[in-house]
């Protein structure tokens, strides 16, 4: 790990000891700031205490934990994980029986609420609040039937904290601080839980960037971050606004996309380009393959390996068209047949395939990070480990699926035929199997804009910049002459995220032919984003 030399604004955030909210742009080093704060706090804590460090993804959590523990640093009893994992392990499982009775160890976590589970609730919820928990006794009845729904974890955990003095004593005795990253994607229940931890006396730090809010469709609300910024009575606001990742011309373009009045950074060279390429996405991919190969061979833009290049698009179907024309090795991260099933069983099978083919290297990592929301009885753990290890020796598809069935049964997950069919489909397609293998430096990375969040590349090729492709449009009242951009702010943020994945070069590509919803191709028009006047003169 290289020596971290903080900027003055980073150092000010590190040194402050009270409640704070950090707004941080892409490439600002916010993870390093969180790491430094945690490493500063933990040495003075008693051995039985720690901090709560919550990140948006398991991958981000593993990275933060690794950096905090560098050089055998003792993080004491600190928790590193996602908000769902914290709620389940630290509050719901230990304390919900004090509120609702029963035996939570016998409960099964339901990731996606489907029939018959939906019938327990009075209405469909995206991200329930504690008020929903109190007013809809279906959540209690769902628990009595042996199920807890993952989307309700934050609300359930808050209900537990509000109702159980034992839970409150435990949190106050065990933890001194709480950190939550990517706060712009927090739901109302998660926000209320954060404030409850503050109320219990934990020193609270929220880190986020409203401009990178891209998950409102999951219940995230960026205004909750703004509420903390505005709450000067309880939080000190720190801004970390220097992007250390991207070339200045990329910063200028991305910043002006969201803020027409952004003060441009002086730079001699433009490294963000717009290109109109003839044909549909498949023929465009054929045309650019040679250019990509040349960049790799000659080290253009600082590229030292194929995986330094990211090909990004808004839609999965666009990725399929692109990869049909690529004449270079690539790795596509798109929705696979198991993702499409979207069941607890399909999630399990995805993790097991990732272990079998090496993307998850060890049994311990699989259990610790992928099964974090499975209520696993201790006496079954050794047997589960043994059965998982056996997966790498199985070659026959039928035997593999039979082993998946055994593991699903041991983990209390109901198997389904759709997931079996999905596994068979995946194992017949080498391109999809690659998703479950370790990263190969010799492959260009191909993914949706959403999947690129948190990643960085030397070069980004950003597609889908045709009208009707991106941003999303919808015809209202059959008025085809005046379609409406129904999610323009979120789409602009997503465009911003895609651009700022690029360190040294970003190419914005529009194809002359666009595929419509019927699968037909027609002449394209430039995207709304390519027509913004504040971006003129900022690209090559």
CSV table of N, CA and C in Angstrom, one decimal, residues 23 74 88 107 142 163 170 248 299 316 356 375 383 422 445 501 516:
chain,number,residue,atom,x,y,z
A,23,UNK,N,-19.0,15.4,1.8
A,23,UNK,CA,-19.4,15.3,0.4
A,23,UNK,C,-18.1,15.3,-0.4
A,74,UNK,N,-4.8,-3.2,14.5
A,74,UNK,CA,-5.9,-3.8,15.3
A,74,UNK,C,-7.2,-2.9,15.2
A,88,UNK,N,-29.0,-7.2,10.2
A,88,UNK,CA,-29.4,-8.6,10.5
A,88,UNK,C,-28.6,-9.1,11.6
A,107,UNK,N,-35.4,-18.4,11.4
A,107,UNK,CA,-35.9,-17.7,10.3
A,107,UNK,C,-35.1,-17.8,9.0
A,142,UNK,N,-45.2,-12.3,9.0
A,142,UNK,CA,-44.2,-12.9,8.2
A,142,UNK,C,-43.1,-13.4,9.0
A,163,UNK,N,-37.4,-0.3,20.5
A,163,UNK,CA,-38.2,-1.1,21.5
A,163,UNK,C,-37.4,-1.8,22.5
A,170,UNK,N,-26.4,-2.7,24.2
A,170,UNK,CA,-25.4,-3.5,23.4
A,170,UNK,C,-24.6,-2.5,22.4
A,248,UNK,N,-7.9,16.6,-16.3
A,248,UNK,CA,-8.7,17.9,-16.1
A,248,UNK,C,-9.8,18.1,-17.1
A,299,UNK,N,0.5,1.1,-25.7
A,299,UNK,CA,0.4,1.7,-24.4
A,299,UNK,C,-0.2,3.1,-24.4
A,316,UNK,N,-28.5,-3.5,-21.2
A,316,UNK,CA,-27.9,-4.8,-21.4
A,316,UNK,C,-28.0,-5.2,-22.9
A,356,UNK,N,-16.9,-22.2,-7.9
A,356,UNK,CA,-16.5,-23.3,-8.8
A,356,UNK,C,-15.5,-22.8,-9.8
A,375,UNK,N,-28.8,-17.5,7.6
A,375,UNK,CA,-28.8,-17.9,9.0
A,375,UNK,C,-28.3,-19.3,9.0
A,383,UNK,N,-20.0,-29.3,7.4
A,383,UNK,CA,-20.5,-30.0,6.3
A,383,UNK,C,-20.7,-29.2,5.1
A,422,UNK,N,-31.5,-22.1,-15.7
A,422,UNK,CA,-30.6,-21.0,-15.9
A,422,UNK,C,-29.1,-21.5,-15.8
A,445,UNK,N,-13.0,-4.8,-20.4
A,445,UNK,CA,-14.2,-5.0,-19.5
A,445,UNK,C,-15.4,-4.3,-20.1
A,501,UNK,N,-15.4,7.5,-14.7
A,501,UNK,CA,-14.7,6.2,-14.5
A,501,UNK,C,-13.4,6.3,-15.2
A,516,UNK,N,-34.6,-0.1,-31.9
A,516,UNK,CA,-35.8,0.3,-31.1
A,516,UNK,C,-36.4,-0.8,-30.3
